[in-house]
mmCIF file of C-alpha atoms in Angstrom:
data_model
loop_
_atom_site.group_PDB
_atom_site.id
_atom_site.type_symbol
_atom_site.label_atom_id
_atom_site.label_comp_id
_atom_site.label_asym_id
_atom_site.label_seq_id
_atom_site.Cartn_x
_atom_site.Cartn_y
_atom_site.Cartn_z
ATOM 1 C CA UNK A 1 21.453 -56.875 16.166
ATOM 2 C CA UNK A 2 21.781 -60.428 17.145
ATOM 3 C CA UNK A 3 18.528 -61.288 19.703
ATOM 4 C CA UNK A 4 20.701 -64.516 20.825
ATOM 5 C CA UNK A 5 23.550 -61.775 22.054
ATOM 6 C CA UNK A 6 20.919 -58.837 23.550
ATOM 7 C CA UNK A 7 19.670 -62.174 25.793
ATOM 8 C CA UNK A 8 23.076 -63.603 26.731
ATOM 9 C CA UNK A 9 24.553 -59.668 27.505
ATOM 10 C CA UNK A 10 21.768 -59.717 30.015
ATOM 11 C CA UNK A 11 22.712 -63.276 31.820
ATOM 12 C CA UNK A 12 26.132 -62.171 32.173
ATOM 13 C CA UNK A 13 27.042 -62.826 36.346
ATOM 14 C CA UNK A 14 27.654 -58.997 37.371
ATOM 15 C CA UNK A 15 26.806 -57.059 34.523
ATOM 16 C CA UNK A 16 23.896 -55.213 35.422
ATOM 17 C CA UNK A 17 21.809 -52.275 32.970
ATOM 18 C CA UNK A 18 24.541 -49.659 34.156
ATOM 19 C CA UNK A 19 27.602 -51.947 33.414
ATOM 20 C CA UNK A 20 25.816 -53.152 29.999
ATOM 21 C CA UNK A 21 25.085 -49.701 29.108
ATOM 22 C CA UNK A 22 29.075 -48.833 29.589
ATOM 23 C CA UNK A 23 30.081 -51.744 26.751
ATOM 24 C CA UNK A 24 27.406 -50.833 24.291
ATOM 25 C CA UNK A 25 29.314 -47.055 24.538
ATOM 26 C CA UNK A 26 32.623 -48.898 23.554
ATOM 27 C CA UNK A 27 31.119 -51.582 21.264
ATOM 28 C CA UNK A 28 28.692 -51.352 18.688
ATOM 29 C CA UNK A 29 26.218 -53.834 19.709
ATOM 30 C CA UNK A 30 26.276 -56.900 22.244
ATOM 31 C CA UNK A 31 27.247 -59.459 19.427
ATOM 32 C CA UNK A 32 30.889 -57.314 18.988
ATOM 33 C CA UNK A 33 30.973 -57.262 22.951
ATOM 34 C CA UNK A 34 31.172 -61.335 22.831
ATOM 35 C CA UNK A 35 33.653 -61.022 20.028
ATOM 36 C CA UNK A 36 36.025 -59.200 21.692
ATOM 37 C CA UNK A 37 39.317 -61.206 23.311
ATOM 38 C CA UNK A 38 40.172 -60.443 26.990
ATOM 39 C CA UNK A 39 42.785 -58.308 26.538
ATOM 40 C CA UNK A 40 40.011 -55.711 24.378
ATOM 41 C CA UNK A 41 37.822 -56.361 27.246
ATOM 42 C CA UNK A 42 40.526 -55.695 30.228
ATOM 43 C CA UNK A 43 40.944 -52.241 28.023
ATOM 44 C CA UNK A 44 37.970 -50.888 29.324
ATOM 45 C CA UNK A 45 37.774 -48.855 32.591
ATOM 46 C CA UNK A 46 35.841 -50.859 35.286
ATOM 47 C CA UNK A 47 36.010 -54.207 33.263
ATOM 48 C CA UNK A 48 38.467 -56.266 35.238
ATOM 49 C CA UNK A 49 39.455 -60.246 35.368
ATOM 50 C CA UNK A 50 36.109 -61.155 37.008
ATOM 51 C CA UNK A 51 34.227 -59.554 34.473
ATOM 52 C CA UNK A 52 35.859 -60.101 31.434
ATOM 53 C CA UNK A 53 35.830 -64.063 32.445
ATOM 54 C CA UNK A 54 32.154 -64.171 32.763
ATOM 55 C CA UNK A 55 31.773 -62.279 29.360
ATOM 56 C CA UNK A 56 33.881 -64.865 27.863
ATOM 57 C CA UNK A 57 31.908 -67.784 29.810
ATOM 58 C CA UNK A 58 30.050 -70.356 27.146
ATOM 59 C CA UNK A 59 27.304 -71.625 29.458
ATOM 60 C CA UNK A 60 25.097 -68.122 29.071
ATOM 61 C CA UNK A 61 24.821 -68.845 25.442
ATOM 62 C CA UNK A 62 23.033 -72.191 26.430
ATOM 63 C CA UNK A 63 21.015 -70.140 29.170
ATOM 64 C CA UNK A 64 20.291 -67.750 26.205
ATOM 65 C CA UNK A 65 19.167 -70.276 23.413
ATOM 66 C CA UNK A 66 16.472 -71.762 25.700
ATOM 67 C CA UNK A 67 15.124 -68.283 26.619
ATOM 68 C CA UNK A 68 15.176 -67.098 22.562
ATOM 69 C CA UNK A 69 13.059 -70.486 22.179
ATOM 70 C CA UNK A 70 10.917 -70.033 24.814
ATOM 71 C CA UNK A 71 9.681 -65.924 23.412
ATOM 72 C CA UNK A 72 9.805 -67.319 20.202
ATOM 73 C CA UNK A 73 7.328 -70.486 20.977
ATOM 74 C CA UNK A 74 5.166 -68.351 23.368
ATOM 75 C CA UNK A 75 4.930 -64.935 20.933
ATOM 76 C CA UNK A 76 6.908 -62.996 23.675
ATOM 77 C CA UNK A 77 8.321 -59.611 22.101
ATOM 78 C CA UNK A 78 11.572 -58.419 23.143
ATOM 79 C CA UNK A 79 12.410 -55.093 23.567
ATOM 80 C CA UNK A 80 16.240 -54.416 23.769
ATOM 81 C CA UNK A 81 17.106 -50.772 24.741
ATOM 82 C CA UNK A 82 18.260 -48.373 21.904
ATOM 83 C CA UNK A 83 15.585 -49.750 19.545
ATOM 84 C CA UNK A 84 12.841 -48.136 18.766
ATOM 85 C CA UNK A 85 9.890 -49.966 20.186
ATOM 86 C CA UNK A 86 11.325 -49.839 23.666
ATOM 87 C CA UNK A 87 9.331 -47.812 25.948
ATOM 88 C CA UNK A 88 11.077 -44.109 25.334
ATOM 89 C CA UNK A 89 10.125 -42.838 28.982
ATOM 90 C CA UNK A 90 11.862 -45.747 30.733
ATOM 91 C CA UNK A 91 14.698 -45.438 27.959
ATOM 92 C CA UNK A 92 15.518 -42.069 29.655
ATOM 93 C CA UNK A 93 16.609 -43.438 33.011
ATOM 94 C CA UNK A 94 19.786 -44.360 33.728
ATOM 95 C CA UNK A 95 19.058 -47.707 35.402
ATOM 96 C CA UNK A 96 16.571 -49.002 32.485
ATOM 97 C CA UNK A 97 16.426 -52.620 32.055
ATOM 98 C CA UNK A 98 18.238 -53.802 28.920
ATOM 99 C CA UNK A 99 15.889 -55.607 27.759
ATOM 100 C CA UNK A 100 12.244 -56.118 28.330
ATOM 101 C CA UNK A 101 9.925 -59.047 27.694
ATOM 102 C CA UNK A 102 6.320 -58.158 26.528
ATOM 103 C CA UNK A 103 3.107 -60.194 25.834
ATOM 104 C CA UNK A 104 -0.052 -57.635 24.603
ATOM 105 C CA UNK A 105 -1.185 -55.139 22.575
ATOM 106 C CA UNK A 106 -1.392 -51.665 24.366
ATOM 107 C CA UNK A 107 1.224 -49.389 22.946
ATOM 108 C CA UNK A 108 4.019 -48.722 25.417
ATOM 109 C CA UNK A 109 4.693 -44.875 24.211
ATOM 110 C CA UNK A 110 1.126 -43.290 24.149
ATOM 111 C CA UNK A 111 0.573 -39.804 24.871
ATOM 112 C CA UNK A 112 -0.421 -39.691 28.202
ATOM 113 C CA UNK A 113 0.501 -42.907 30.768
ATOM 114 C CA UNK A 114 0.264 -43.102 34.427
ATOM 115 C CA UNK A 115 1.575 -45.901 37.338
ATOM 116 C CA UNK A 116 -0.992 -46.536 39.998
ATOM 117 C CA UNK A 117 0.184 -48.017 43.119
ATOM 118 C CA UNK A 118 -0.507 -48.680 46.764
ATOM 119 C CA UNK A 119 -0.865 -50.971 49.444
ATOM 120 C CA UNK A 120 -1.604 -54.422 49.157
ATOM 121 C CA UNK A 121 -4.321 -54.812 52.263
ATOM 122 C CA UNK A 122 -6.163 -51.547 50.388
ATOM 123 C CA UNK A 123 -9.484 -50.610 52.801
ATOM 124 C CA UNK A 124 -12.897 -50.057 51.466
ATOM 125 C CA UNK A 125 -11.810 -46.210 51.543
ATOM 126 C CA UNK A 126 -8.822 -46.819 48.527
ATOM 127 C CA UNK A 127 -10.908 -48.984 46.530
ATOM 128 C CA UNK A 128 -13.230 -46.002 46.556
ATOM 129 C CA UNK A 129 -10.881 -43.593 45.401
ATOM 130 C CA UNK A 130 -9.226 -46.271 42.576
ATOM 131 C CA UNK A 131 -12.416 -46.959 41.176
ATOM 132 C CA UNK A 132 -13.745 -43.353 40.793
ATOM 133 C CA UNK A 133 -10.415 -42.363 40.021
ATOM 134 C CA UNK A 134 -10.028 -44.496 37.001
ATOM 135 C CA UNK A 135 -13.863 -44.166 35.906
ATOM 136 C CA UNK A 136 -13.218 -39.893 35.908
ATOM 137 C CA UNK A 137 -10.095 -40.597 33.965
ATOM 138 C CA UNK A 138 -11.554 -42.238 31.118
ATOM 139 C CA UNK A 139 -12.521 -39.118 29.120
ATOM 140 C CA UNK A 140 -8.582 -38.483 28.967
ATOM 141 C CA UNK A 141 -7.913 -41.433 26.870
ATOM 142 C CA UNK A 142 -4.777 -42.653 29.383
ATOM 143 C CA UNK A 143 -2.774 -45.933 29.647
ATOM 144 C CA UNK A 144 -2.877 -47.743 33.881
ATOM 145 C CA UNK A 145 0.567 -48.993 34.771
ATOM 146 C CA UNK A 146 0.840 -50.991 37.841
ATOM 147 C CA UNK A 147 2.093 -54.221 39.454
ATOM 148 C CA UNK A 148 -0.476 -56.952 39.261
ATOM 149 C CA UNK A 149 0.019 -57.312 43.054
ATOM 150 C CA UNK A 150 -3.236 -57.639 45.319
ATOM 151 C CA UNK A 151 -4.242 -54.834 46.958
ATOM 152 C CA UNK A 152 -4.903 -51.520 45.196
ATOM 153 C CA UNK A 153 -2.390 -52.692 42.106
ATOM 154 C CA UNK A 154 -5.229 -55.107 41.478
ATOM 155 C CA UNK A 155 -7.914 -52.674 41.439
ATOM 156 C CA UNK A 156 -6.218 -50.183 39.206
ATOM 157 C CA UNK A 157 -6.247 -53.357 36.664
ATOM 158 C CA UNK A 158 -9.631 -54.505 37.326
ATOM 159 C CA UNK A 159 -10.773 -50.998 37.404
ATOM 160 C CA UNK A 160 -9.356 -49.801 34.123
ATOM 161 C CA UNK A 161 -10.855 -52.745 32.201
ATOM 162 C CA UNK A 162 -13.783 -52.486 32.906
ATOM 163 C CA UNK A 163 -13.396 -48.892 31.733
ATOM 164 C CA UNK A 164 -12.288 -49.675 28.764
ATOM 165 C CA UNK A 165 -8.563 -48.027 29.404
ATOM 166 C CA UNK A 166 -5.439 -50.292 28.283
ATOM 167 C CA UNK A 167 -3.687 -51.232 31.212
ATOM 168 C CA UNK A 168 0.009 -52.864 31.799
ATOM 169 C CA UNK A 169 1.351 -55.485 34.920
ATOM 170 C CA UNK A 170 4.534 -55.241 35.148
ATOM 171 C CA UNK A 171 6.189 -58.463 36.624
ATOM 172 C CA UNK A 172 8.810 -59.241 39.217
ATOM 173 C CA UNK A 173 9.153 -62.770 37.928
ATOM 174 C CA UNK A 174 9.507 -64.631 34.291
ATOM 175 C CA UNK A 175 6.003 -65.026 32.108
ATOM 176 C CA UNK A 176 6.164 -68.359 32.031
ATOM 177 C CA UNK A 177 3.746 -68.194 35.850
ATOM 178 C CA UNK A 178 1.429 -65.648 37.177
ATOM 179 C CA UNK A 179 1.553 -63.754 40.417
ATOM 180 C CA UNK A 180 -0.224 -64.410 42.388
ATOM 181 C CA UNK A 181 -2.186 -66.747 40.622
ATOM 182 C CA UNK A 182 -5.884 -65.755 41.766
ATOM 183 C CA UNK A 183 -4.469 -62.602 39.317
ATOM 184 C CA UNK A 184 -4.532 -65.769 36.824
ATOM 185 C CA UNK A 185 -7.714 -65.022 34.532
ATOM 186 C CA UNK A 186 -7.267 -60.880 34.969
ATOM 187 C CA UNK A 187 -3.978 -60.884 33.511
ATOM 188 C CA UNK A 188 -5.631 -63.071 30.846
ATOM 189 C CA UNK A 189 -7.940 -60.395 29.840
ATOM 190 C CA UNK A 190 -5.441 -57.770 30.125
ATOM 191 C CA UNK A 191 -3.123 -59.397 27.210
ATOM 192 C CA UNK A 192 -6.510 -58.388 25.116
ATOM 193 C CA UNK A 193 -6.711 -54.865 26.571
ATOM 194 C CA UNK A 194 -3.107 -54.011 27.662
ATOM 195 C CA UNK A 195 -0.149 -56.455 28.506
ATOM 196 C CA UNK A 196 2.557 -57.951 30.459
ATOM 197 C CA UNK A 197 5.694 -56.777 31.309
ATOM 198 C CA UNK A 198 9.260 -57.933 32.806
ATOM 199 C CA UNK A 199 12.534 -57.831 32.692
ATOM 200 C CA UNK A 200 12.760 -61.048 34.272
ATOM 201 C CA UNK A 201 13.639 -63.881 32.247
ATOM 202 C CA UNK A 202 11.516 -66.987 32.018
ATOM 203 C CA UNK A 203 11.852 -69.618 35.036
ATOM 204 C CA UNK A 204 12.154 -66.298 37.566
ATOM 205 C CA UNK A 205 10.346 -67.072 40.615
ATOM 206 C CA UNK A 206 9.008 -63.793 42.534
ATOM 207 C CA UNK A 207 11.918 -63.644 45.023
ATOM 208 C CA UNK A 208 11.302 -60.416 47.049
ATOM 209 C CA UNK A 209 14.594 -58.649 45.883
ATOM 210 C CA UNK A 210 12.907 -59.016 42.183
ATOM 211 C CA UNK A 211 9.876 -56.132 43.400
ATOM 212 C CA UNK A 212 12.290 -53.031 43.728
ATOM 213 C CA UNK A 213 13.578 -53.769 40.605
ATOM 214 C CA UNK A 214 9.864 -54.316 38.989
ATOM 215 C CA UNK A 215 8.844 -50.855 40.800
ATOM 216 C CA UNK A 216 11.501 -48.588 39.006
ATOM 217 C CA UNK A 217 9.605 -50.002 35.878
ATOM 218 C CA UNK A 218 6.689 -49.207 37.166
ATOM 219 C CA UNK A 219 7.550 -45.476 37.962
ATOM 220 C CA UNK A 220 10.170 -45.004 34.732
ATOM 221 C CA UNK A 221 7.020 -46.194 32.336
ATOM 222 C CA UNK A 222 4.966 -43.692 33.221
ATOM 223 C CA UNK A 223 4.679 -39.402 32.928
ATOM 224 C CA UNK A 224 3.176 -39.489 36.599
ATOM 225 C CA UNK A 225 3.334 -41.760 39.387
ATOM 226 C CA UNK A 226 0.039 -41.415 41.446
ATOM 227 C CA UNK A 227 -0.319 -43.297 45.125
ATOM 228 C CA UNK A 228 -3.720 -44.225 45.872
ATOM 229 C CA UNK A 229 -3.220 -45.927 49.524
ATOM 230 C CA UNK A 230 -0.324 -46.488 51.852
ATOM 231 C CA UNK A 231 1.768 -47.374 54.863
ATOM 232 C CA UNK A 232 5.113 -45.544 55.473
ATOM 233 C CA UNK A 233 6.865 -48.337 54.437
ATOM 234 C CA UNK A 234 6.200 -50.683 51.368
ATOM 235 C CA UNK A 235 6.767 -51.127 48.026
ATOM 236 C CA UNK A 236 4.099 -48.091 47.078
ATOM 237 C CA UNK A 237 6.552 -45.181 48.466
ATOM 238 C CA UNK A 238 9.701 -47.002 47.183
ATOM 239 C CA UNK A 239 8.137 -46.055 43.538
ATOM 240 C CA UNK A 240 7.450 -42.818 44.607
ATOM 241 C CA UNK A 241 10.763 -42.337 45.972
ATOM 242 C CA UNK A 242 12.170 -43.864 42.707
ATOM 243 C CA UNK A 243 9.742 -41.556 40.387
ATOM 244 C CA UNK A 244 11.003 -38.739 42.215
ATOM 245 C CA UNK A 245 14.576 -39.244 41.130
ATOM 246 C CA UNK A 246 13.501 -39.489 37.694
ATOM 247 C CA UNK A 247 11.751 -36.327 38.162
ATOM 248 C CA UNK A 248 8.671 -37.833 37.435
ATOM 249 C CA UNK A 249 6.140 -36.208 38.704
ATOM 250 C CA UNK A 250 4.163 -38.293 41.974
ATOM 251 C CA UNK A 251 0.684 -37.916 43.049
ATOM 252 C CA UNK A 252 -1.180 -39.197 46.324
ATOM 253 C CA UNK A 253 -4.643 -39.040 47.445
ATOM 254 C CA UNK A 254 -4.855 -37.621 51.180
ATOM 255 C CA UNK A 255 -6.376 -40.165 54.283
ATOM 256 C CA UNK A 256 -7.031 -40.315 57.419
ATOM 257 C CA UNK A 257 -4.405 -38.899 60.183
ATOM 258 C CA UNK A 258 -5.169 -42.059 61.839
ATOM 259 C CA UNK A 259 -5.281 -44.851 59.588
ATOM 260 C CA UNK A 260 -1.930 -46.836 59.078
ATOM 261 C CA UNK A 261 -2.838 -47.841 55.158
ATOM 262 C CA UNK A 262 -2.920 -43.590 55.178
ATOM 263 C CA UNK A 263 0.386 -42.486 56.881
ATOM 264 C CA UNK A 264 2.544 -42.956 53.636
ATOM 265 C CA UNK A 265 0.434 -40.370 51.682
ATOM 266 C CA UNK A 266 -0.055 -38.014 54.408
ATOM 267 C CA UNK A 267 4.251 -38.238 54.110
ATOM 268 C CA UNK A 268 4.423 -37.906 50.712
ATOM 269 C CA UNK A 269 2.695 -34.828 50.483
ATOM 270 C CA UNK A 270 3.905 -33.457 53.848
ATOM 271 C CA UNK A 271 7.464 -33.731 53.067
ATOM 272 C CA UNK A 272 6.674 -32.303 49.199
ATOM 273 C CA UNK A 273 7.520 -35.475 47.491
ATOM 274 C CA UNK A 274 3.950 -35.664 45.876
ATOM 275 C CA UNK A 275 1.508 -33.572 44.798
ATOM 276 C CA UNK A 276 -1.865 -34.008 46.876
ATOM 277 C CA UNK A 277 -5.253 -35.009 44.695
ATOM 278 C CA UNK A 278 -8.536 -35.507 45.490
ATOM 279 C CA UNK A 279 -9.907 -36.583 41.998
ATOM 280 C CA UNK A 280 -9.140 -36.790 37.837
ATOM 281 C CA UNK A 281 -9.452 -33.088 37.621
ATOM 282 C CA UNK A 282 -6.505 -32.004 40.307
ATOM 283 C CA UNK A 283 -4.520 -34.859 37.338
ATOM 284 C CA UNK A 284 -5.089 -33.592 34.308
ATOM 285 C CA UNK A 285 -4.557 -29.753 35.700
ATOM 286 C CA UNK A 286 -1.056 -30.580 36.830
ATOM 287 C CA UNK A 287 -0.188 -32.455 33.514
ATOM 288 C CA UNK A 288 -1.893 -29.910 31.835
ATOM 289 C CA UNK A 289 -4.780 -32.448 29.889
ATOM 290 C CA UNK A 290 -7.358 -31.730 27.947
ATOM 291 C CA UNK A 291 -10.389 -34.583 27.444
ATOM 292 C CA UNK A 292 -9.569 -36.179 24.189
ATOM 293 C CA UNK A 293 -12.667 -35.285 22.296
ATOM 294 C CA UNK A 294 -13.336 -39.033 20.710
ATOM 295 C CA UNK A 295 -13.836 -40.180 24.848
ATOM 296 C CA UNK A 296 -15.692 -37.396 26.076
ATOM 297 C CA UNK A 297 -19.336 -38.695 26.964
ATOM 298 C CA UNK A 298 -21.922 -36.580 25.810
ATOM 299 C CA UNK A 299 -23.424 -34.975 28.940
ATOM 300 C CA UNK A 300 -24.822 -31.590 30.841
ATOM 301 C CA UNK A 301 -23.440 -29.730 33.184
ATOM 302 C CA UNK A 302 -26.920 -29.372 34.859
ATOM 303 C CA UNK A 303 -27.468 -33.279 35.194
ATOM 304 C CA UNK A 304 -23.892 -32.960 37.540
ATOM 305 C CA UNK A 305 -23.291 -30.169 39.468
ATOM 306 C CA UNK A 306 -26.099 -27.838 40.658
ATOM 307 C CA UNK A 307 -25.652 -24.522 40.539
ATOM 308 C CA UNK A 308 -27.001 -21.248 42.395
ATOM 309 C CA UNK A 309 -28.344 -18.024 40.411
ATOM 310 C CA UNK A 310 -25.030 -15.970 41.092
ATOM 311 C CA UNK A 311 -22.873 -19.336 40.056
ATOM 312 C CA UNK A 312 -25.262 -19.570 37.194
ATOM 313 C CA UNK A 313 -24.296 -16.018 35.801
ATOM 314 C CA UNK A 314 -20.776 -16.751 36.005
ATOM 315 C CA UNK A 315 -20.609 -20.139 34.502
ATOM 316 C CA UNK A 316 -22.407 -18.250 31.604
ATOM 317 C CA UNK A 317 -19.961 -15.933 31.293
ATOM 318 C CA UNK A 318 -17.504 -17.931 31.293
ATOM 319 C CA UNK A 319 -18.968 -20.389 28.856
ATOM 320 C CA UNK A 320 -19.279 -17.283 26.422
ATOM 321 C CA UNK A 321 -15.749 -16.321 26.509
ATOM 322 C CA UNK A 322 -14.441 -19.780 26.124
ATOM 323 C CA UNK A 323 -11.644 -18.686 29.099
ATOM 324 C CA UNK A 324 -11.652 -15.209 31.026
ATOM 325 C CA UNK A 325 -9.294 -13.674 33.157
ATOM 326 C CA UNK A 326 -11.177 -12.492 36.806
ATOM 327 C CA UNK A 327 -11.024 -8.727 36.783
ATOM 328 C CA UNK A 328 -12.321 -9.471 32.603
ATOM 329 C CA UNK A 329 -15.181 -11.185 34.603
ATOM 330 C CA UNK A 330 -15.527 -8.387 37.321
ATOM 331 C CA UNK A 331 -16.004 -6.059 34.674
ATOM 332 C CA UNK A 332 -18.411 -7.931 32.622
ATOM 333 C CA UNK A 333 -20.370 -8.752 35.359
ATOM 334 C CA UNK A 334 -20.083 -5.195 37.230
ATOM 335 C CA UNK A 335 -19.120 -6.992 40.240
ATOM 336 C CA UNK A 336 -16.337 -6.487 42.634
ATOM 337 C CA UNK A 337 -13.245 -9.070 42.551
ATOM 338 C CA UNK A 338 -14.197 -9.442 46.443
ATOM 339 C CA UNK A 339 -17.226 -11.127 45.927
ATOM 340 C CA UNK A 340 -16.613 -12.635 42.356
ATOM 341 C CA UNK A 341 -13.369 -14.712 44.029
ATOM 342 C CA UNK A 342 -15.776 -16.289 46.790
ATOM 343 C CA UNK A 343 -17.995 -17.276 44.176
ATOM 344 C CA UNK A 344 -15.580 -18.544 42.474
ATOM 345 C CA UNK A 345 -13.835 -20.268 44.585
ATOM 346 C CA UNK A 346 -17.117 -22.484 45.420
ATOM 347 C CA UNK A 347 -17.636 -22.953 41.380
ATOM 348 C CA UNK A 348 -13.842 -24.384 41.416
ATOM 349 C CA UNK A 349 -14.231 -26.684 44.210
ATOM 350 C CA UNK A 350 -17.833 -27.938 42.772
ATOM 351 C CA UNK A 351 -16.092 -28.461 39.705
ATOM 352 C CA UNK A 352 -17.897 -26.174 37.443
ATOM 353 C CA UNK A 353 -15.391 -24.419 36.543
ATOM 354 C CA UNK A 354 -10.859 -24.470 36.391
ATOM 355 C CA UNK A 355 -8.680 -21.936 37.246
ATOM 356 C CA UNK A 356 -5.426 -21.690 34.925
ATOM 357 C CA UNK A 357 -2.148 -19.963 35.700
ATOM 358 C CA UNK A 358 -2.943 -15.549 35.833
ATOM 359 C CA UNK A 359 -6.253 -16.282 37.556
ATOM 360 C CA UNK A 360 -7.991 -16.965 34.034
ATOM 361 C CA UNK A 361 -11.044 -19.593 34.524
ATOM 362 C CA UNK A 362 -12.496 -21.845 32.101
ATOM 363 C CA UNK A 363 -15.467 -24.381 32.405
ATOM 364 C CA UNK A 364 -14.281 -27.310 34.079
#
């Protein structure tokens, strides 16, 4: 396929993904779309005068030379939708972005991705939670999606660096600037140790309409969306919201009833539109994770979590089996299922141990 025509297809005045998507199913690529005449055009159901004339129009062909010269002076890859190294989880939705400008080296399909967002005045408490967060998750070998905005997006950046995760800004705006620019030399290091992403071409100032559009990236990128800190209104639970209708799965760490930076979590997961987490461990149960061997830290479980002589017993057990079902355990043990549930119970929420689907428990 022609690059020139992928870039012109997407300056087209009213021809959004959707629209785009609906001539690529009646031609075979975008350079037969700008050789058809009007009257093939006017053929097709929902392209009338208005559109077909701005298909036809010259000037986006000058409006697409200068943006194939400026990816092609400044290394930019583009990623035009059907190919293969466009991002096959945001391929699936129906409002993808046609094409994708990228600058990095983290790989955009890995095996396990998440989006990270929140609010942008994030409190000493979400900064917390983001840091530990992303420390306990480095074991599980995942990619950080987020926005590059201040606030938690920041931290989820900064955070995942300095673990050593790769880690992806998606843009509302052209990278040809940086926003905001005090995000200037982080987004430097993150072209070493992730990338940059947009959809926007270059000279795209970050207009406010542009972030609803970057945050359906943000959630169609990723396997999970996960909400560290927000209001009840913002950009955070507009992802959510988005990742939802992608059936995506959504995440959110609980707050206080009374904080404001809190409320949209508390919503989230009151109204079932996220699951609630209090650490890595509630993530990688849901998604089903195990610790990818190669970044598990050598350590003891005795250094961690401290354990009583009855949670002792039963940690041994367990370790022995490898994973054991509870009334396995009861009989082992010659204890009733009474007494080995409460003990169990405070194992699980130590984090000793995790409890799979038929009650059967493994070492955490």
């Amino acid at each position: 396929m022609s690059l020139l025509h992928q870039i012109a297809l997407t300056k087209i005045n009213g021809v959004g993904p959707v629209i785009a998507r609906h001539l690529l199913n009646h031609f075979p690529d975008a350079e037969a779309i700008f050789a058809a005449s009007r009257k093939e055009l006017l053929t097709i159901p929902g392209i009338g005068n208005r559109l077909a004339a701005a298909i036809l129009e010259a000037r986006i062909f000058h409006e697409a030379e200068n943006e194939l010269h400026f990816i092609e002076k400044h290394r930019i890859q583009a990623l035009f939708w059907r190919e293969s190294q466009y991002p096959k989880r945001l391929a699936q939705c129906p409002d993808a972005p046609l094409l994708l400008y990228y600058k990095g080296n983290a790989d955009l399909n890995t095996p396990r991705t998440i989006s990270i967002v929140g609010t942008r005045n994030a409190t000493a408490y979400g900064k917390s939670i983001c840091s530990e967060f992303i420390r306990d998750l480095q074991p599980y070998g995942v990619s950080i999606i987020s926005g590059l905005a201040y606030g938690i997006d920041s931290h989820a950046h900064r955070n995942a660096l300095t673990c050593g995760l790769p880690t992806v800004g998606v843009l509302g705006h052209g990278l040809d600037r940086i926003y905001p620019s005090a995000n200037r030399e982080m987004a430097a290091r993150m072209l070493d140790q992730g990338g940059l992403l947009t959809e926007f071409s270059s000279g795209t100032v970050p207009d406010k309409q542009n972030f609803p559009m970057r945050n359906r990236i943000i959630a169609g990128l990723a396997d999970v969306t996960i909400v560290v800190e927000a209001a009840i209104r913002g950009g955070a639970l507009i992802t959510a919201e988005i990742a939802n209708t992608y059936n995506r799965d959504v995440c959110a760490f609980p707050g206080n009833l009374h904080q404001e930076f809190s409320s949209g979590c508390n919503y989230l997961i009151k109204t079932n539109r996220a699951h609630l987490i209090t650490h890595a461990k509630d993530l990688a149960y849901l998604m089903n994770w195990e610790i990818d061997e190669k970044n598990k830290p050598p350590q003891q479980l005795s250094l961690q979590i401290s354990l009583g002589k009855t949670e002792q017993q039963v940690y041994d057990a367990i370790h022995a089996a490898g994973q054991i079902a509870i009334d396995e355990l009861a009989r082992q043990l010659q204890w009733t299922q009474s007494k080995l549930a409460i003990t169990l119970l405070e194992m699980e929420i130590k984090g000793a141990i995790a409890v799979m689907p038929g009650k059967v428990y493994r070492i955490s």
